[in-house]
């Protein structure tokens, strides 16, 4: 047992029955898996066309909807079309069609969804990144008189559709049964297979009315290929660099696809922001194919750190003020995804050099 075992979490295999999602998948469910965690996110590979969710908001936390190629070795190969609705007024949502790797910021109280995975020729990643350890949402409803009322849903609150005495375990059975019934229906019983299905028709009608507004385009960012010459990592690389790429964002992170055994980074800490470091398989459809051995050091001082060895998909929580690094990729049998995840719009770190603490960050005054 190490002193910081509570900060290192092996991501479990989540077997499920969700129609159109690869199983098992990786899912980090915040505080239900790690005490004090302030991130809740999944690694879902979408393999079939399907609709998902209804318009809802989050009360006080940002959410980021991530859509990328499922094979991180070919991050920018995105053979899909996805329609996403977003807006402040649930009756006037704008629709954005995604045809390349994209991240969408959803600020608190912003309506978003449905998401329609309309064309899936190759698997893609969908990841809902929620910047709080306790996921929740608020749904808008109308009573029989057309008056609004709002219901709260969240981790530990949602009930099983089949047996409301039980907590929902997100197995996906109820959704998959509905999708399978639609697939098995006789042609005359099926809804139109065009985007204007019975379920989504009101939203496509809404999209026609709001076409050309583009008020919320500022929250939609297409990842840009970052060419580099560091042979430790696949080039081009992709990432999202906070406020430098989207005003108001509260997230910085990178996809580093490790190619060979190497050492990366220095010993440092973050003085006011937590960091989460994810190590996963490079192909999210086969998330748990992980052929590597990695060592990371963690400690309260740079001179007294514990070493942890990682041999399967893992997340490491680095609280503010906790020293960590460098990371030793001792063995790389196949490329892996090394994903440092920093929930702030600017990245900053403190290093100790010759007895002096030095701050380096993207928020320093420009010369």
mmCIF file of C-alpha atoms in Angstrom, residues 1-303:
data_model
loop_
_atom_site.group_PDB
_atom_site.id
_atom_site.type_symbol
_atom_site.label_atom_id
_atom_site.label_comp_id
_atom_site.label_asym_id
_atom_site.label_seq_id
_atom_site.Cartn_x
_atom_site.Cartn_y
_atom_site.Cartn_z
ATOM 1 C CA UNK A 1 0.000 0.000 0.000
ATOM 2 C CA UNK A 2 1.303 3.426 -0.967
ATOM 3 C CA UNK A 3 0.575 6.772 0.624
ATOM 4 C CA UNK A 4 -1.333 8.017 -2.417
ATOM 5 C CA UNK A 5 -3.284 4.939 -3.482
ATOM 6 C CA UNK A 6 -6.485 6.974 -3.331
ATOM 7 C CA UNK A 7 -5.200 9.116 -6.217
ATOM 8 C CA UNK A 8 -4.573 6.237 -8.651
ATOM 9 C CA UNK A 9 -7.638 4.506 -10.112
ATOM 10 C CA UNK A 10 -7.731 1.616 -12.572
ATOM 11 C CA UNK A 11 -10.609 2.245 -14.950
ATOM 12 C CA UNK A 12 -12.918 -0.809 -14.822
ATOM 13 C CA UNK A 13 -14.429 -2.567 -17.800
ATOM 14 C CA UNK A 14 -18.012 -1.327 -18.080
ATOM 15 C CA UNK A 15 -20.010 -4.007 -19.869
ATOM 16 C CA UNK A 16 -23.364 -2.723 -21.066
ATOM 17 C CA UNK A 17 -26.201 -3.207 -23.537
ATOM 18 C CA UNK A 18 -26.308 0.252 -25.100
ATOM 19 C CA UNK A 19 -27.314 0.046 -28.745
ATOM 20 C CA UNK A 20 -24.581 1.395 -31.023
ATOM 21 C CA UNK A 21 -21.879 1.742 -28.335
ATOM 22 C CA UNK A 22 -18.869 -0.597 -28.137
ATOM 23 C CA UNK A 23 -18.731 -2.790 -25.039
ATOM 24 C CA UNK A 24 -16.897 -2.849 -22.715
ATOM 25 C CA UNK A 25 -16.186 0.857 -22.496
ATOM 26 C CA UNK A 26 -14.102 2.992 -20.164
ATOM 27 C CA UNK A 27 -15.954 5.349 -17.862
ATOM 28 C CA UNK A 28 -14.680 7.479 -14.989
ATOM 29 C CA UNK A 29 -17.744 8.279 -12.907
ATOM 30 C CA UNK A 30 -16.295 10.951 -10.646
ATOM 31 C CA UNK A 31 -16.893 10.674 -6.902
ATOM 32 C CA UNK A 32 -18.668 7.326 -7.275
ATOM 33 C CA UNK A 33 -15.235 5.919 -8.165
ATOM 34 C CA UNK A 34 -12.753 8.283 -6.516
ATOM 35 C CA UNK A 35 -13.414 10.407 -3.452
ATOM 36 C CA UNK A 36 -12.988 14.156 -4.086
ATOM 37 C CA UNK A 37 -12.764 13.745 -7.868
ATOM 38 C CA UNK A 38 -13.963 16.788 -9.801
ATOM 39 C CA UNK A 39 -14.291 15.230 -13.266
ATOM 40 C CA UNK A 40 -16.906 12.830 -14.658
ATOM 41 C CA UNK A 41 -16.294 11.532 -18.187
ATOM 42 C CA UNK A 42 -16.619 8.566 -20.511
ATOM 43 C CA UNK A 43 -14.719 7.061 -23.433
ATOM 44 C CA UNK A 44 -17.528 5.818 -25.684
ATOM 45 C CA UNK A 45 -17.012 4.404 -29.166
ATOM 46 C CA UNK A 46 -20.105 4.957 -31.325
ATOM 47 C CA UNK A 47 -20.449 2.192 -33.922
ATOM 48 C CA UNK A 48 -23.963 2.738 -35.365
ATOM 49 C CA UNK A 49 -26.250 5.652 -36.245
ATOM 50 C CA UNK A 50 -28.545 6.564 -33.363
ATOM 51 C CA UNK A 51 -30.295 9.475 -31.628
ATOM 52 C CA UNK A 52 -29.400 10.348 -28.055
ATOM 53 C CA UNK A 53 -30.759 12.507 -25.233
ATOM 54 C CA UNK A 54 -33.263 15.366 -24.986
ATOM 55 C CA UNK A 55 -32.560 19.069 -24.367
ATOM 56 C CA UNK A 56 -31.321 19.697 -20.828
ATOM 57 C CA UNK A 57 -29.017 21.964 -18.849
ATOM 58 C CA UNK A 58 -26.433 21.646 -16.099
ATOM 59 C CA UNK A 59 -26.902 23.870 -13.102
ATOM 60 C CA UNK A 60 -23.397 25.066 -12.253
ATOM 61 C CA UNK A 61 -20.712 23.138 -14.174
ATOM 62 C CA UNK A 62 -19.281 23.311 -17.681
ATOM 63 C CA UNK A 63 -19.659 20.253 -19.886
ATOM 64 C CA UNK A 64 -17.607 19.550 -23.007
ATOM 65 C CA UNK A 65 -18.943 17.270 -25.740
ATOM 66 C CA UNK A 66 -16.054 15.623 -27.564
ATOM 67 C CA UNK A 67 -16.328 13.961 -30.985
ATOM 68 C CA UNK A 68 -13.188 12.420 -32.555
ATOM 69 C CA UNK A 69 -12.051 9.461 -34.595
ATOM 70 C CA UNK A 70 -12.163 6.328 -32.431
ATOM 71 C CA UNK A 71 -8.653 5.201 -33.402
ATOM 72 C CA UNK A 72 -6.318 7.785 -31.885
ATOM 73 C CA UNK A 73 -3.578 6.580 -34.220
ATOM 74 C CA UNK A 74 -5.678 8.200 -36.955
ATOM 75 C CA UNK A 75 -7.301 10.932 -34.910
ATOM 76 C CA UNK A 76 -8.398 13.078 -37.845
ATOM 77 C CA UNK A 77 -10.045 10.229 -39.778
ATOM 78 C CA UNK A 78 -13.647 11.146 -39.048
ATOM 79 C CA UNK A 79 -16.030 9.344 -41.377
ATOM 80 C CA UNK A 80 -19.293 10.418 -39.762
ATOM 81 C CA UNK A 81 -21.933 13.134 -39.619
ATOM 82 C CA UNK A 82 -23.332 14.224 -36.271
ATOM 83 C CA UNK A 83 -26.049 16.799 -35.597
ATOM 84 C CA UNK A 84 -25.990 18.587 -32.224
ATOM 85 C CA UNK A 85 -28.473 21.147 -30.902
ATOM 86 C CA UNK A 86 -27.514 23.960 -28.501
ATOM 87 C CA UNK A 87 -28.993 27.241 -27.289
ATOM 88 C CA UNK A 88 -30.328 29.330 -24.405
ATOM 89 C CA UNK A 89 -33.970 28.908 -25.443
ATOM 90 C CA UNK A 90 -35.177 25.286 -25.703
ATOM 91 C CA UNK A 91 -37.693 26.392 -28.339
ATOM 92 C CA UNK A 92 -35.038 28.027 -30.535
ATOM 93 C CA UNK A 93 -32.031 25.716 -30.503
ATOM 94 C CA UNK A 94 -29.406 25.993 -33.215
ATOM 95 C CA UNK A 95 -28.202 22.832 -34.934
ATOM 96 C CA UNK A 96 -24.536 22.251 -35.763
ATOM 97 C CA UNK A 97 -23.469 19.455 -38.092
ATOM 98 C CA UNK A 98 -20.071 17.961 -37.304
ATOM 99 C CA UNK A 99 -18.005 16.316 -40.028
ATOM 100 C CA UNK A 100 -14.565 16.523 -38.391
ATOM 101 C CA UNK A 101 -13.155 16.058 -34.866
ATOM 102 C CA UNK A 102 -14.829 18.711 -32.722
ATOM 103 C CA UNK A 103 -15.290 19.814 -29.119
ATOM 104 C CA UNK A 104 -18.364 21.751 -27.952
ATOM 105 C CA UNK A 105 -18.375 23.743 -24.732
ATOM 106 C CA UNK A 106 -21.698 23.766 -22.887
ATOM 107 C CA UNK A 107 -21.688 26.531 -20.237
ATOM 108 C CA UNK A 108 -23.913 26.218 -17.150
ATOM 109 C CA UNK A 109 -27.639 26.666 -17.857
ATOM 110 C CA UNK A 110 -27.133 26.241 -21.627
ATOM 111 C CA UNK A 111 -29.604 23.856 -23.280
ATOM 112 C CA UNK A 112 -28.026 21.151 -25.416
ATOM 113 C CA UNK A 113 -29.071 17.933 -27.159
ATOM 114 C CA UNK A 114 -30.376 15.895 -28.768
ATOM 115 C CA UNK A 115 -27.288 14.460 -30.431
ATOM 116 C CA UNK A 116 -28.043 12.605 -33.650
ATOM 117 C CA UNK A 117 -25.281 10.303 -34.847
ATOM 118 C CA UNK A 118 -26.781 10.434 -38.318
ATOM 119 C CA UNK A 119 -23.991 8.786 -40.361
ATOM 120 C CA UNK A 120 -21.401 6.423 -38.862
ATOM 121 C CA UNK A 121 -19.198 4.852 -41.514
ATOM 122 C CA UNK A 122 -16.340 4.266 -39.065
ATOM 123 C CA UNK A 123 -16.513 4.263 -35.262
ATOM 124 C CA UNK A 124 -16.086 7.646 -33.595
ATOM 125 C CA UNK A 125 -15.541 8.717 -30.002
ATOM 126 C CA UNK A 126 -18.233 10.513 -28.080
ATOM 127 C CA UNK A 127 -17.105 11.721 -24.675
ATOM 128 C CA UNK A 128 -19.195 13.905 -22.367
ATOM 129 C CA UNK A 129 -16.689 15.645 -20.103
ATOM 130 C CA UNK A 130 -18.403 17.096 -17.022
ATOM 131 C CA UNK A 131 -16.311 19.369 -14.816
ATOM 132 C CA UNK A 132 -17.667 18.161 -11.508
ATOM 133 C CA UNK A 133 -17.373 14.848 -9.722
ATOM 134 C CA UNK A 134 -21.134 14.500 -9.250
ATOM 135 C CA UNK A 135 -22.876 14.442 -12.635
ATOM 136 C CA UNK A 136 -26.349 15.924 -12.785
ATOM 137 C CA UNK A 137 -28.746 17.574 -15.218
ATOM 138 C CA UNK A 138 -32.003 19.533 -15.245
ATOM 139 C CA UNK A 139 -34.775 18.526 -17.666
ATOM 140 C CA UNK A 140 -37.499 20.918 -18.834
ATOM 141 C CA UNK A 141 -41.007 19.463 -18.962
ATOM 142 C CA UNK A 142 -44.490 20.722 -19.789
ATOM 143 C CA UNK A 143 -47.616 19.769 -17.845
ATOM 144 C CA UNK A 144 -51.034 19.166 -19.409
ATOM 145 C CA UNK A 145 -51.673 22.911 -19.390
ATOM 146 C CA UNK A 146 -48.414 23.709 -21.176
ATOM 147 C CA UNK A 147 -46.744 25.128 -18.078
ATOM 148 C CA UNK A 148 -43.055 24.492 -17.524
ATOM 149 C CA UNK A 149 -41.672 22.429 -14.671
ATOM 150 C CA UNK A 150 -38.145 21.147 -14.187
ATOM 151 C CA UNK A 151 -36.910 17.778 -12.956
ATOM 152 C CA UNK A 152 -33.498 16.952 -11.552
ATOM 153 C CA UNK A 153 -31.557 13.877 -12.600
ATOM 154 C CA UNK A 154 -28.087 12.735 -11.702
ATOM 155 C CA UNK A 155 -25.647 10.109 -10.491
ATOM 156 C CA UNK A 156 -27.213 8.233 -7.596
ATOM 157 C CA UNK A 157 -30.646 9.755 -8.333
ATOM 158 C CA UNK A 158 -31.823 8.185 -11.601
ATOM 159 C CA UNK A 159 -34.064 5.153 -11.162
ATOM 160 C CA UNK A 160 -34.239 1.999 -13.265
ATOM 161 C CA UNK A 161 -36.974 2.207 -15.935
ATOM 162 C CA UNK A 162 -38.010 -1.387 -15.331
ATOM 163 C CA UNK A 163 -37.924 -1.285 -11.536
ATOM 164 C CA UNK A 164 -38.081 2.167 -9.955
ATOM 165 C CA UNK A 165 -37.169 0.697 -6.566
ATOM 166 C CA UNK A 166 -33.657 0.237 -7.957
ATOM 167 C CA UNK A 167 -31.017 2.766 -8.934
ATOM 168 C CA UNK A 168 -30.206 3.031 -12.645
ATOM 169 C CA UNK A 169 -26.895 1.341 -13.426
ATOM 170 C CA UNK A 170 -26.743 2.721 -16.991
ATOM 171 C CA UNK A 171 -26.863 -0.756 -18.524
ATOM 172 C CA UNK A 172 -28.626 0.589 -21.637
ATOM 173 C CA UNK A 173 -31.150 -2.247 -21.877
ATOM 174 C CA UNK A 174 -34.237 -0.017 -22.059
ATOM 175 C CA UNK A 175 -32.782 2.152 -24.830
ATOM 176 C CA UNK A 176 -31.518 -0.834 -26.799
ATOM 177 C CA UNK A 177 -34.883 -2.599 -26.657
ATOM 178 C CA UNK A 178 -36.552 0.468 -28.149
ATOM 179 C CA UNK A 179 -33.934 0.713 -30.912
ATOM 180 C CA UNK A 180 -34.164 -3.011 -31.676
ATOM 181 C CA UNK A 181 -37.966 -2.824 -31.842
ATOM 182 C CA UNK A 182 -37.622 -0.073 -34.418
ATOM 183 C CA UNK A 183 -35.127 -2.163 -36.422
ATOM 184 C CA UNK A 184 -37.432 -5.223 -36.339
ATOM 185 C CA UNK A 185 -40.616 -3.334 -37.182
ATOM 186 C CA UNK A 186 -42.341 -3.913 -40.485
ATOM 187 C CA UNK A 187 -41.545 -1.272 -43.119
ATOM 188 C CA UNK A 188 -44.986 0.307 -42.846
ATOM 189 C CA UNK A 189 -44.588 0.539 -39.044
ATOM 190 C CA UNK A 190 -41.192 2.195 -39.109
ATOM 191 C CA UNK A 191 -40.624 5.888 -38.781
ATOM 192 C CA UNK A 192 -39.062 7.491 -41.828
ATOM 193 C CA UNK A 193 -35.366 6.618 -41.962
ATOM 194 C CA UNK A 194 -34.398 10.114 -43.055
ATOM 195 C CA UNK A 195 -33.189 12.551 -40.388
ATOM 196 C CA UNK A 196 -36.840 13.625 -39.897
ATOM 197 C CA UNK A 197 -37.834 10.612 -37.790
ATOM 198 C CA UNK A 198 -40.815 11.014 -35.484
ATOM 199 C CA UNK A 199 -38.453 11.510 -32.562
ATOM 200 C CA UNK A 200 -36.247 14.153 -34.136
ATOM 201 C CA UNK A 201 -38.666 15.878 -36.509
ATOM 202 C CA UNK A 202 -39.418 18.807 -34.145
ATOM 203 C CA UNK A 203 -35.703 19.528 -33.790
ATOM 204 C CA UNK A 204 -35.040 19.474 -37.527
ATOM 205 C CA UNK A 205 -38.003 21.812 -37.981
ATOM 206 C CA UNK A 206 -36.489 24.062 -35.323
ATOM 207 C CA UNK A 207 -33.139 23.931 -37.132
ATOM 208 C CA UNK A 208 -34.783 25.230 -40.302
ATOM 209 C CA UNK A 209 -36.130 28.230 -38.385
ATOM 210 C CA UNK A 210 -32.792 29.051 -36.712
ATOM 211 C CA UNK A 211 -30.639 28.321 -39.779
ATOM 212 C CA UNK A 212 -28.055 31.035 -40.336
ATOM 213 C CA UNK A 213 -28.141 32.471 -36.806
ATOM 214 C CA UNK A 214 -24.843 30.886 -35.647
ATOM 215 C CA UNK A 215 -25.063 32.625 -32.263
ATOM 216 C CA UNK A 216 -23.482 29.647 -30.498
ATOM 217 C CA UNK A 217 -20.758 28.890 -33.036
ATOM 218 C CA UNK A 218 -18.272 30.356 -30.531
ATOM 219 C CA UNK A 219 -18.775 27.214 -28.425
ATOM 220 C CA UNK A 220 -17.928 24.843 -31.291
ATOM 221 C CA UNK A 221 -14.244 24.196 -32.019
ATOM 222 C CA UNK A 222 -12.785 21.878 -34.667
ATOM 223 C CA UNK A 223 -9.537 20.304 -33.478
ATOM 224 C CA UNK A 224 -6.502 21.413 -35.455
ATOM 225 C CA UNK A 225 -3.624 19.077 -36.376
ATOM 226 C CA UNK A 226 -0.440 20.017 -34.503
ATOM 227 C CA UNK A 227 2.589 18.909 -36.475
ATOM 228 C CA UNK A 228 5.718 18.357 -34.386
ATOM 229 C CA UNK A 229 9.109 16.641 -34.541
ATOM 230 C CA UNK A 230 9.116 14.840 -31.163
ATOM 231 C CA UNK A 231 9.391 11.185 -32.179
ATOM 232 C CA UNK A 232 8.154 10.041 -28.767
ATOM 233 C CA UNK A 233 4.618 11.009 -29.810
ATOM 234 C CA UNK A 234 2.553 10.576 -32.955
ATOM 235 C CA UNK A 235 2.397 13.566 -35.283
ATOM 236 C CA UNK A 236 0.118 15.354 -35.887
ATOM 237 C CA UNK A 237 -1.115 15.664 -32.357
ATOM 238 C CA UNK A 238 -4.460 17.080 -31.232
ATOM 239 C CA UNK A 239 -5.630 18.929 -28.173
ATOM 240 C CA UNK A 240 -7.688 21.752 -26.775
ATOM 241 C CA UNK A 241 -5.685 24.610 -25.284
ATOM 242 C CA UNK A 242 -8.265 26.486 -23.265
ATOM 243 C CA UNK A 243 -8.872 30.208 -23.677
ATOM 244 C CA UNK A 244 -6.298 30.494 -26.458
ATOM 245 C CA UNK A 245 -8.708 28.502 -28.642
ATOM 246 C CA UNK A 246 -12.092 29.331 -27.099
ATOM 247 C CA UNK A 247 -12.883 32.369 -24.986
ATOM 248 C CA UNK A 248 -14.302 31.454 -21.586
ATOM 249 C CA UNK A 249 -13.290 27.801 -21.718
ATOM 250 C CA UNK A 250 -12.174 26.050 -18.541
ATOM 251 C CA UNK A 251 -10.264 23.126 -19.954
ATOM 252 C CA UNK A 252 -6.805 22.368 -21.384
ATOM 253 C CA UNK A 253 -5.814 18.890 -22.510
ATOM 254 C CA UNK A 254 -3.809 16.975 -25.100
ATOM 255 C CA UNK A 255 -3.936 13.612 -26.841
ATOM 256 C CA UNK A 256 -0.372 12.290 -26.821
ATOM 257 C CA UNK A 257 -0.079 8.937 -28.602
ATOM 258 C CA UNK A 258 3.092 7.430 -27.174
ATOM 259 C CA UNK A 259 5.170 5.597 -29.776
ATOM 260 C CA UNK A 260 8.122 4.212 -27.826
ATOM 261 C CA UNK A 261 9.744 3.862 -24.417
ATOM 262 C CA UNK A 262 10.738 7.307 -23.167
ATOM 263 C CA UNK A 263 10.707 9.718 -20.248
ATOM 264 C CA UNK A 264 8.467 12.775 -20.368
ATOM 265 C CA UNK A 265 8.188 15.947 -18.331
ATOM 266 C CA UNK A 266 9.748 17.261 -15.156
ATOM 267 C CA UNK A 267 8.900 17.258 -11.465
ATOM 268 C CA UNK A 268 6.323 19.974 -10.867
ATOM 269 C CA UNK A 269 3.070 20.883 -9.162
ATOM 270 C CA UNK A 270 0.033 23.016 -9.923
ATOM 271 C CA UNK A 271 -0.547 25.642 -7.273
ATOM 272 C CA UNK A 272 -4.315 26.159 -7.592
ATOM 273 C CA UNK A 273 -5.775 23.610 -10.049
ATOM 274 C CA UNK A 274 -6.137 19.838 -10.002
ATOM 275 C CA UNK A 275 -4.861 17.758 -12.900
ATOM 276 C CA UNK A 276 -6.090 14.376 -14.116
ATOM 277 C CA UNK A 277 -3.735 12.180 -16.121
ATOM 278 C CA UNK A 278 -5.381 9.458 -18.201
ATOM 279 C CA UNK A 279 -3.537 6.481 -19.687
ATOM 280 C CA UNK A 280 -5.671 4.417 -22.111
ATOM 281 C CA UNK A 281 -5.471 2.218 -25.160
ATOM 282 C CA UNK A 282 -5.036 4.217 -28.361
ATOM 283 C CA UNK A 283 -8.072 2.652 -30.070
ATOM 284 C CA UNK A 284 -11.108 3.633 -27.996
ATOM 285 C CA UNK A 285 -13.245 0.893 -29.574
ATOM 286 C CA UNK A 286 -10.800 -1.508 -27.907
ATOM 287 C CA UNK A 287 -10.156 0.733 -24.927
ATOM 288 C CA UNK A 288 -8.675 -1.995 -22.748
ATOM 289 C CA UNK A 289 -6.042 -3.175 -25.260
ATOM 290 C CA UNK A 290 -3.188 -1.751 -23.216
ATOM 291 C CA UNK A 291 0.297 -3.107 -23.832
ATOM 292 C CA UNK A 292 2.577 -0.856 -21.810
ATOM 293 C CA UNK A 293 4.300 -0.320 -18.463
ATOM 294 C CA UNK A 294 4.487 3.188 -17.060
ATOM 295 C CA UNK A 295 5.890 4.686 -13.870
ATOM 296 C CA UNK A 296 4.699 7.945 -12.336
ATOM 297 C CA UNK A 297 5.928 9.587 -9.130
ATOM 298 C CA UNK A 298 3.654 11.465 -6.715
ATOM 299 C CA UNK A 299 4.469 13.251 -3.470
ATOM 300 C CA UNK A 300 3.826 16.223 -1.215
ATOM 301 C CA UNK A 301 7.400 17.424 -1.690
ATOM 302 C CA UNK A 302 9.701 16.977 -4.693
ATOM 303 C CA UNK A 303 12.205 15.129 -2.501
#
